Coordinates of C-alpha atoms and ligand atoms in Angstrom, one line a residue:
X1 CA -0.1 0.0 0.1
X2 CA 1.2 3.4 -1.1
X3 CA 1.1 6.4 0.9
X4 CA 0.9 9.7 -1.3
X5 CA 3.2 12.6 -0.3
X6 CA 2.6 15.9 -1.4
X7 CA 6.2 17.4 -2.2
X8 CA 5.8 21.0 -2.0
X9 CA 7.9 23.7 -3.5
X10 CA 9.4 26.2 -1.2
X11 CA 8.9 29.9 -2.6
X12 CA 12.5 31.0 -3.5
X13 CA 14.2 34.4 -2.0
X14 CA 13.5 36.2 -5.3
X15 CA 9.8 35.7 -5.3
X16 CA 8.6 38.3 -7.7
X17 CA 5.7 39.6 -10.0
X18 CA 7.2 39.9 -13.5
X19 CA 4.0 39.2 -15.8
X20 CA 6.1 36.5 -17.6
X21 CA 3.1 34.2 -18.2
X22 CA 1.0 34.9 -21.4
X23 CA -2.5 33.4 -20.9
X24 CA -1.9 33.5 -17.3
X25 CA -4.4 36.0 -16.2
X26 CA -3.1 36.6 -12.5
X27 CA 0.5 36.6 -13.7
X28 CA -0.2 39.6 -16.5
X29 CA -2.4 41.5 -14.0
X30 CA 0.1 41.5 -11.1
X31 CA 3.3 42.1 -13.1
X32 CA 5.5 45.0 -12.0
X33 CA 4.2 45.1 -8.4
X34 CA 6.5 44.8 -5.3
X35 CA 6.8 41.2 -3.9
X36 CA 7.3 40.0 -0.3
X37 CA 9.3 36.9 -0.7
X38 CA 9.3 36.1 3.0
X39 CA 5.7 35.9 3.4
X40 CA 5.3 33.6 0.3
X41 CA 7.7 31.2 1.6
X42 CA 6.1 31.6 5.1
X43 CA 2.4 31.1 3.3
X44 CA 3.7 28.1 1.6
X45 CA 5.2 26.5 4.9
X46 CA 1.9 27.1 6.6
X47 CA -0.2 25.2 3.9
X48 CA 2.4 22.4 4.6
X49 CA 1.8 22.4 8.4
X50 CA -1.7 22.5 8.0
X51 CA -1.6 19.0 5.6
X52 CA 0.6 17.7 7.7
X53 CA -1.4 18.0 10.9
X54 CA -4.3 16.3 9.0
X55 CA -2.0 13.4 9.1
X56 CA -1.3 13.2 5.3
X57 CA 2.2 12.9 3.8
X58 CA 4.0 16.2 3.2
X59 CA 7.6 17.0 1.9
X60 CA 9.5 20.1 0.5
X61 CA 11.4 20.6 -2.6
X62 CA 14.0 23.5 -2.5
X63 CA 14.2 26.3 -4.5
X64 CA 16.5 26.9 -7.4
X65 CA 19.4 29.5 -7.6
X66 CA 18.1 32.7 -9.1
X67 CA 19.1 35.1 -10.8
X68 CA 20.3 32.3 -13.1
X69 CA 23.6 33.7 -13.8
X70 CA 24.5 30.5 -15.5
X71 CA 21.9 31.0 -18.1
X72 CA 23.0 34.9 -18.4
X73 CA 26.5 33.5 -19.4
X74 CA 25.0 31.2 -21.7
X75 CA 23.3 34.0 -23.4
X76 CA 26.5 36.0 -24.1
X77 CA 26.9 37.8 -21.0
X78 CA 30.6 37.7 -19.2
X79 CA 32.7 38.9 -16.4
X80 CA 32.0 38.6 -12.8
X81 CA 28.8 37.6 -11.1
X82 CA 28.3 41.5 -10.3
X83 CA 29.1 42.4 -13.9
X84 CA 26.9 40.1 -15.4
X85 CA 23.7 41.4 -13.6
X86 CA 24.9 44.8 -14.1
X87 CA 25.1 44.4 -17.8
X88 CA 21.9 42.4 -18.1
X89 CA 20.1 45.1 -16.0
X90 CA 21.5 47.9 -18.5
X91 CA 20.9 45.9 -21.8
X92 CA 18.3 43.5 -21.5
X93 CA 16.3 43.9 -18.0
X94 CA 13.8 41.9 -19.3
X95 CA 16.1 39.0 -19.5
X96 CA 17.4 39.6 -16.1
X97 CA 13.9 39.4 -14.8
X98 CA 13.1 36.2 -16.5
X99 CA 16.4 34.8 -15.2
X100 CA 15.3 35.6 -11.6
X101 CA 11.7 34.0 -11.3
X102 CA 11.3 31.6 -8.5
X103 CA 8.8 29.6 -10.4
X104 CA 10.1 26.4 -9.4
X105 CA 8.0 26.9 -6.2
X106 CA 5.0 25.5 -8.4
X107 CA 6.1 22.0 -8.0
X108 CA 3.2 20.6 -10.0
X109 CA 5.1 21.6 -13.2
X110 CA 8.2 20.0 -11.7
X111 CA 7.8 16.3 -13.2
X112 CA 5.2 13.7 -14.1
X113 CA 5.0 10.8 -11.7
X114 CA 3.9 7.0 -11.9
X115 CA 3.9 5.1 -8.9
X116 CA 5.6 1.7 -8.7
X117 CA 1.9 -0.1 -8.5
X118 CA 1.2 1.1 -12.0
X119 CA 4.5 0.7 -14.0
X120 CA 5.9 -2.4 -15.9
X121 CA 9.1 -2.6 -14.1
X122 CA 7.6 -2.0 -10.6
X123 CA 9.7 1.2 -9.9
X124 CA 8.5 4.9 -9.4
X125 CA 9.1 6.9 -12.4
X126 CA 9.6 10.7 -12.2
X127 CA 10.0 12.6 -15.7
X128 CA 10.9 16.1 -15.0
X129 CA 9.2 18.6 -17.2
X130 CA 11.2 20.4 -19.8
X131 CA 8.8 23.5 -19.7
X132 CA 9.7 24.4 -23.2
X133 CA 6.7 26.6 -23.8
X134 CA 8.2 29.4 -21.6
X135 CA 11.8 30.5 -21.3
X136 CA 11.8 31.6 -17.6
X137 CA 10.2 28.1 -16.8
X138 CA 12.6 26.1 -19.3
X139 CA 15.6 27.2 -16.8
X140 CA 14.0 25.0 -14.1
X141 CA 14.4 21.6 -15.8
X142 CA 18.1 20.9 -15.3
X143 CA 18.2 22.0 -11.7
X144 CA 14.8 20.0 -11.0
X145 CA 16.2 16.9 -12.5
X146 CA 19.5 17.2 -10.3
X147 CA 17.2 17.9 -7.0
X148 CA 14.7 14.8 -8.0
X149 CA 18.0 12.6 -8.6
X150 CA 19.5 13.6 -5.2
X151 CA 16.4 12.8 -3.2
X152 CA 15.1 9.6 -5.5
X153 CA 18.9 8.4 -5.9
X154 CA 18.1 4.6 -5.1
X155 CA 18.1 3.2 -8.6
X156 CA 16.6 -0.2 -7.6
X157 CA 13.5 1.8 -6.7
X158 CA 13.2 5.0 -8.5
X159 CA 13.7 6.3 -11.9
X160 CA 14.2 9.9 -12.5
X161 CA 14.4 10.2 -16.2
X162 CA 15.8 13.1 -18.5
X163 CA 13.3 16.0 -19.4
X164 CA 12.0 15.5 -22.9
X165 CA 14.0 17.1 -25.7
X166 CA 13.4 21.0 -25.6
X167 CA 11.5 22.5 -28.6
X168 CA 7.7 23.0 -29.5
X169 CA 7.0 19.7 -30.5
X170 CA 7.7 18.1 -26.9
X171 CA 6.7 20.9 -24.8
X172 CA 5.8 19.3 -21.5
X173 CA 4.3 20.9 -18.3
X174 CA 4.6 17.9 -16.1
X175 CA 1.8 17.0 -13.5
X176 CA -0.3 20.0 -14.0
X177 CA -1.4 18.3 -16.9
X178 CA -1.9 15.0 -15.5
X179 CA -4.7 13.3 -13.2
X180 CA -4.3 9.9 -11.8
X181 CA -7.6 8.3 -11.0
X182 CA -8.0 5.0 -9.3
X183 CA -10.8 2.5 -8.4
X184 CA -11.0 -1.3 -7.5
X185 CA -10.6 -1.8 -11.3
X186 CA -7.1 -0.3 -11.7
X187 CA -5.7 3.2 -12.3
X188 CA -6.1 5.5 -15.2
X189 CA -3.7 8.4 -16.1
X190 CA -5.2 11.2 -17.8
X191 CA -2.8 13.6 -19.6
X192 CA -4.5 16.9 -20.7
X193 CA -2.6 18.4 -23.7
X194 CA -3.3 21.4 -25.6
X195 CA -2.1 21.2 -29.1
X196 CA -0.3 18.7 -31.6
X197 CA 3.2 19.6 -32.5
X198 CA 3.7 17.3 -35.7
X199 CA 0.1 17.4 -37.2
X200 CA -1.5 20.5 -36.2
X201 CA -4.4 20.7 -34.1
X202 CA -7.9 20.8 -35.6
X203 CA -9.5 23.2 -33.0
X204 CA -6.5 25.4 -31.1
X205 CA -7.3 28.3 -28.5
X206 CA -7.3 31.9 -30.4
X207 CA -6.0 34.0 -27.6
X208 CA -3.5 32.3 -25.6
X209 CA -1.0 29.8 -26.3
X210 CA -1.8 26.0 -25.6
X211 CA 1.3 24.6 -23.8
X212 CA 1.4 20.9 -23.8
X213 CA 1.5 18.9 -26.8
X214 CA 0.0 15.7 -27.2
X215 CA 3.4 14.2 -28.4
X216 CA 5.1 15.3 -25.1
X217 CA 2.2 13.5 -23.1
X218 CA 2.4 10.2 -25.0
X219 CA 6.4 10.5 -24.7
X220 CA 6.1 10.8 -21.0
X221 CA 3.4 8.0 -20.7
X222 CA 6.0 6.0 -22.6
X223 CA 9.0 6.6 -20.3
X224 CA 7.2 6.6 -17.1
X225 CA 6.5 2.8 -18.1
X226 CA 2.6 2.9 -18.2
X227 CA 0.7 0.5 -20.2
X228 CA -1.6 1.5 -22.6
X229 CA -4.6 0.5 -21.1
X230 CA -3.7 2.8 -18.1
X231 CA -3.0 6.1 -20.3
X232 CA -5.7 8.5 -21.7
X233 CA -4.4 11.4 -23.4
X234 CA -7.5 13.8 -23.9
X235 CA -7.4 17.5 -25.1
X236 CA -7.6 20.4 -23.1
X237 CA -10.7 22.8 -24.3
X238 CA -9.6 25.6 -26.5
X239 CA -12.3 27.9 -24.8
X240 CA -10.6 26.9 -21.4
X241 CA -7.5 27.9 -22.4
X242 CA -8.7 31.0 -23.9
X243 CA -10.6 31.9 -20.6
X244 CA -7.3 31.6 -18.5
X245 CA -6.8 27.6 -17.8
X246 CA -3.1 27.4 -19.0
X247 CA -2.6 24.2 -17.4
X248 CA -5.7 21.5 -17.3
X249 CA -5.2 21.9 -13.4
X250 CA -6.7 25.1 -13.4
X251 CA -10.1 23.7 -14.3
X252 CA -9.8 20.0 -13.0
X253 CA -8.7 18.2 -9.9
X254 CA -8.4 14.2 -9.4
X255 CA -7.7 12.4 -6.4
X256 CA -8.3 8.3 -6.0
X257 CA -11.5 7.7 -7.6
X258 CA -13.0 11.4 -7.2
X259 CA -12.6 13.9 -10.4
X260 CA -13.8 17.5 -9.9
X261 CA -13.9 19.2 -13.2
X262 CA -15.1 22.0 -15.3
X263 CA -17.0 21.5 -18.5
X264 CA -14.4 23.8 -20.2
X265 CA -11.4 21.7 -19.1
X266 CA -11.4 19.2 -21.8
X267 CA -13.2 18.7 -25.2
X268 CA -16.1 16.4 -25.2
X269 CA -16.5 15.9 -21.3
X270 CA -19.2 13.8 -21.8
X271 CA -17.4 11.4 -23.9
X272 CA -14.3 11.8 -21.4
X273 CA -16.4 10.7 -18.7
X274 CA -18.0 7.9 -20.3
X275 CA -14.4 6.6 -21.6
X276 CA -13.3 7.1 -17.9
X277 CA -16.4 5.1 -16.5
X278 CA -15.7 2.3 -18.9
X279 CA -12.2 1.8 -17.5
X280 CA -12.7 2.3 -14.0
X281 CA -16.5 1.3 -13.4
X282 CA -18.9 2.2 -11.0
X283 CA -16.4 3.0 -8.4
X284 CA -15.5 6.3 -9.9
X285 CA -17.1 9.7 -8.6
X286 CA -17.4 12.8 -11.1
X287 CA -18.4 16.2 -10.0
X288 CA -18.7 18.2 -13.1
X289 CA -19.6 21.9 -13.0
X290 CA -20.6 23.7 -16.3
X291 CA -21.2 27.2 -17.4
X292 CA -24.6 27.7 -16.2
X293 CA -23.9 26.7 -12.6
X294 CA -20.1 28.1 -12.4
X295 CA -19.1 30.2 -15.4
X296 CA -15.6 29.5 -16.3
X297 CA -14.4 33.3 -15.5
X298 CA -15.5 32.8 -12.2
X299 CA -13.6 29.2 -11.8
X300 CA -10.5 30.9 -13.4
X301 CA -10.8 33.7 -11.0
X302 CA -11.4 32.0 -7.8
X303 CA -9.1 29.1 -8.7
X304 CA -11.7 26.5 -7.1
X305 CA -10.5 23.3 -9.2
X306 CA -6.9 24.3 -8.2
X307 CA -7.8 22.9 -4.9
X308 CA -6.2 19.8 -3.3
X309 CA -8.3 16.9 -3.0
X310 CA -6.9 14.9 -0.4
X311 CA -7.4 11.5 1.2
X312 CA -7.2 11.8 5.1
X313 CA -6.1 9.0 7.2
X314 CA -9.7 7.8 7.8
X315 CA -10.1 7.2 3.9
X316 CA -12.2 10.5 3.6
X317 CA -11.6 13.4 1.7
X318 CA -11.2 17.0 2.3
X319 CA -10.8 20.1 0.0
X320 CA -7.5 22.4 0.5
X321 CA -9.1 25.8 -1.6
X322 CA -7.6 29.1 -1.8
X323 CA -9.1 31.8 0.0
X324 CA -9.9 33.6 -3.3
X325 CA -12.6 30.5 -3.6
X326 CA -14.3 31.5 -0.3
X327 CA -14.3 35.1 -0.9
X328 CA -16.1 34.2 -4.5
X329 CA -20.1 33.4 -3.9
X330 CA -20.2 30.9 -7.0
X331 CA -17.0 29.2 -6.1
X332 CA -17.7 28.8 -2.3
X333 CA -21.3 27.2 -3.1
X334 CA -19.9 24.9 -5.7
X335 CA -17.2 23.6 -3.1
X336 CA -19.6 23.3 -0.3
X337 CA -22.2 21.7 -2.7
X338 CA -19.3 19.1 -3.1
X339 CA -19.1 18.7 0.3
X340 CA -22.9 18.2 1.2
X341 CA -23.6 16.1 -1.9
X342 CA -20.7 13.8 -1.9
X343 CA -20.4 11.5 1.1
X344 CA -16.7 10.8 0.6
X345 CA -15.8 14.7 0.6
X346 CA -16.2 15.7 4.6
X347 CA -14.7 19.4 4.6
X348 CA -13.4 22.4 2.6
X349 CA -10.3 24.4 3.9
X350 CA -9.5 27.8 2.8
X351 CA -6.1 29.0 3.0
X352 CA -4.2 32.1 2.5
X353 CA -1.6 31.7 -0.5
X354 CA -2.0 35.0 -2.0
X355 CA 1.8 35.7 -3.1
X356 CA 1.4 32.3 -5.2
X357 CA -2.0 33.4 -6.4
X358 CA -0.9 36.4 -8.0
X359 CA 1.2 34.6 -10.2
X360 CA -1.5 32.2 -11.2
X361 CA -0.5 29.4 -8.5
X362 CA -3.0 27.6 -6.5
X363 CA -2.9 25.1 -3.6
X364 CA -2.3 22.4 -6.3
X365 CA 0.2 24.1 -8.6
X366 CA 2.4 24.1 -5.2
X367 CA 2.4 20.4 -4.9
X368 CA 3.9 17.3 -6.7
X369 CA 2.0 14.2 -5.4
X370 CA 4.2 11.1 -5.0
X371 CA 2.4 7.9 -3.9
X372 CA 5.5 6.1 -1.8
X373 CA 5.3 2.3 -0.1
X374 CA 6.9 2.1 3.2
X375 CA 10.0 0.5 1.3
X376 CA 10.1 3.6 -1.1
X377 CA 9.8 6.2 1.8
X378 CA 12.5 4.3 3.8
X379 CA 15.1 4.2 1.0
X380 CA 14.8 8.3 0.8
X381 CA 17.5 9.5 3.3
X382 CA 17.2 13.4 2.7
X383 CA 15.3 15.2 5.2
X384 CA 12.5 16.2 3.1
X385 CA 9.6 15.0 4.9
X386 CA 7.7 17.6 6.9
X387 CA 7.6 17.5 10.7
X388 CA 7.5 20.1 13.5
X389 CA 11.0 20.2 13.7
X390 CA 11.6 20.7 9.9
X391 CA 8.7 23.2 10.1
X392 CA 10.8 25.0 12.9
X393 CA 14.0 24.9 11.3
X394 CA 12.7 26.4 7.6
X395 CA 10.8 29.3 9.4
X396 CA 14.1 30.1 10.9
X397 CA 16.0 29.9 7.9
X398 CA 13.2 32.1 6.0
X399 CA 13.1 34.5 8.8
X400 CA 17.4 35.0 8.5
X401 CA 17.6 34.9 4.8
X402 CA 14.6 36.5 2.9
X403 CA 13.7 39.8 2.4
X404 CA 10.2 41.5 2.8
X405 CA 10.2 43.7 0.0
X406 CA 11.5 43.1 -3.7
X407 CA 11.1 45.1 -6.6
X408 CA 12.4 44.0 -9.9
X409 CA 15.2 46.7 -9.9
X410 CA 16.5 44.8 -7.0
X411 CA 17.4 41.7 -8.9
X412 CA 20.5 43.4 -10.2
X413 CA 21.9 43.7 -6.7
X414 CA 24.9 41.5 -6.2
X415 CA 24.2 41.3 -2.8
X416 CA 21.1 39.3 -3.5
X417 CA 22.7 36.9 -5.4
X418 CA 24.9 36.5 -2.0
X419 CA 22.2 35.9 0.2
X420 CA 20.5 33.5 -2.2
X421 CA 23.5 31.4 -2.5
X422 CA 24.1 31.4 1.1
X423 CA 20.5 30.5 2.0
X424 CA 20.6 27.9 -0.4
X425 CA 24.0 26.4 0.9
X426 CA 22.5 26.3 4.1
X427 CA 19.2 24.7 3.1
X428 CA 20.9 21.8 0.8
X429 CA 22.6 20.8 4.1
X430 CA 19.6 21.1 6.1
X431 CA 17.8 18.9 3.7
X432 CA 20.7 16.3 3.8
X433 CA 20.8 16.7 0.1
X434 CA 24.6 17.4 -0.7
X435 CA 25.7 19.7 -3.2
X436 CA 22.9 20.0 -5.7
X437 CA 23.4 23.3 -6.8
X438 CA 26.1 24.1 -9.7
X439 CA 27.4 27.1 -7.7
X440 CA 28.3 24.5 -5.1
X441 CA 30.2 22.9 -7.6
X442 CA 27.9 19.8 -7.5
Ligands
LIG1 O1 3.7 28.6 -15.4 N1 3.4 31.4 -13.3 C1 3.3 30.0 -13.3 C2 2.2 29.6 -12.8 C3 2.2 27.8 -12.4 C4 1.1 27.3 -12.1 N2 1.1 25.8 -12.0 C5 0.0 25.0 -12.2 N3 -1.2 25.4 -12.7 N4 0.0 23.9 -11.9 C6 3.3 29.8 -14.8 O2 2.5 30.4 -15.6 C7 4.5 33.7 -13.3 C8 5.6 34.3 -12.9 C9 5.5 35.9 -13.0 O3 4.9 36.5 -14.2 O4 6.5 36.7 -12.4 C10 4.6 32.3 -13.5 O5 5.5 31.5 -14.1

């Protein structure tokens, strides 16, 4: 029996609002505002504490080094680190800003996971996402691979693949476009994709880009050793992407046998549900909202479907929703209806994740779900599992190293880069990860 762990990304010391993600309405709306990295990190840790106290598996993933001076060097800047920062700010400020995003905090985009119960070779597989749709996010793939390999180093039990080759045909966004549903009949992995790289997509979104390709989803399913009967590739609805659902997890969430979904999440919802029902049987529970009871723009604004749907130790489920859903009457009514109408879902808890939400990252974006058997759990020696002692250590670490105010022009400050390196050096030791960062010579 596996226990599910939520690996949450810790917001990094350069958390900022740069308006980098076209099609992500919150990111564009807040671009240029001052940020508070310390508050962002503490909000995330508070969510982790809350979930761990429910008795649910919780773990952490460390931030990436930013500004990414190595990326700037690969793009032609040279000299000392301060000289690279200064020249980038002077000549191409947008580039420095893009190389400074703390976007690795949205761990749902870190990788796609296949638990050992579902794979051909009985190992747990992780394919880090190449995130090649957006430059600032594409910088994450290399460090994510290093970090995951440091945590899941036991090759007998775990395989951490290379990310898919970069480029438009194999653009992969990780678990944000993936839901695993399971009943007594088995497991089905639903891969949402937005466009077809090679053949062109018959119906594409008109306003905003579709990030994930069908080819990428298919390759990830193969790499992760999933047999065909466990895989279902389904197109994201173009009108959903145009309404701001840049990942499928903006309009759906799945957990165990339960699937909450808006009709604008996927094309032809009716046949998606029939196909799932045919594979998973009567045990599958689907809650579907349509335009009439939950307009898609309210669903995107409130991020109600980006809630975490979590199985409690009792076997019942609860919903972890952002406070923006509590403040939105339609969203609140929908979530409360799920609790009253579905026996298995017993509560909704609202959490303040404002700093992440302002960049379009809700509760579900911040975590990567990884089911681990007890032997797999024991094979991980890194101190990444969340408990009271780690919470205390991490809160102290944030208090020592994070600023409470950051503007985009602070990103050129060499002192900020020093602070980040000192902080991450300390963190990698605290988490027992060894030298995972290139600046450590690792
Ligand atoms: O990729 N925002 C992220 C949000 C990721 C949300 N993840 C999931 N839906 N699972 C993105 O668009 C904004 C950064 C900025 O604008 O400063 C950003 O990268």
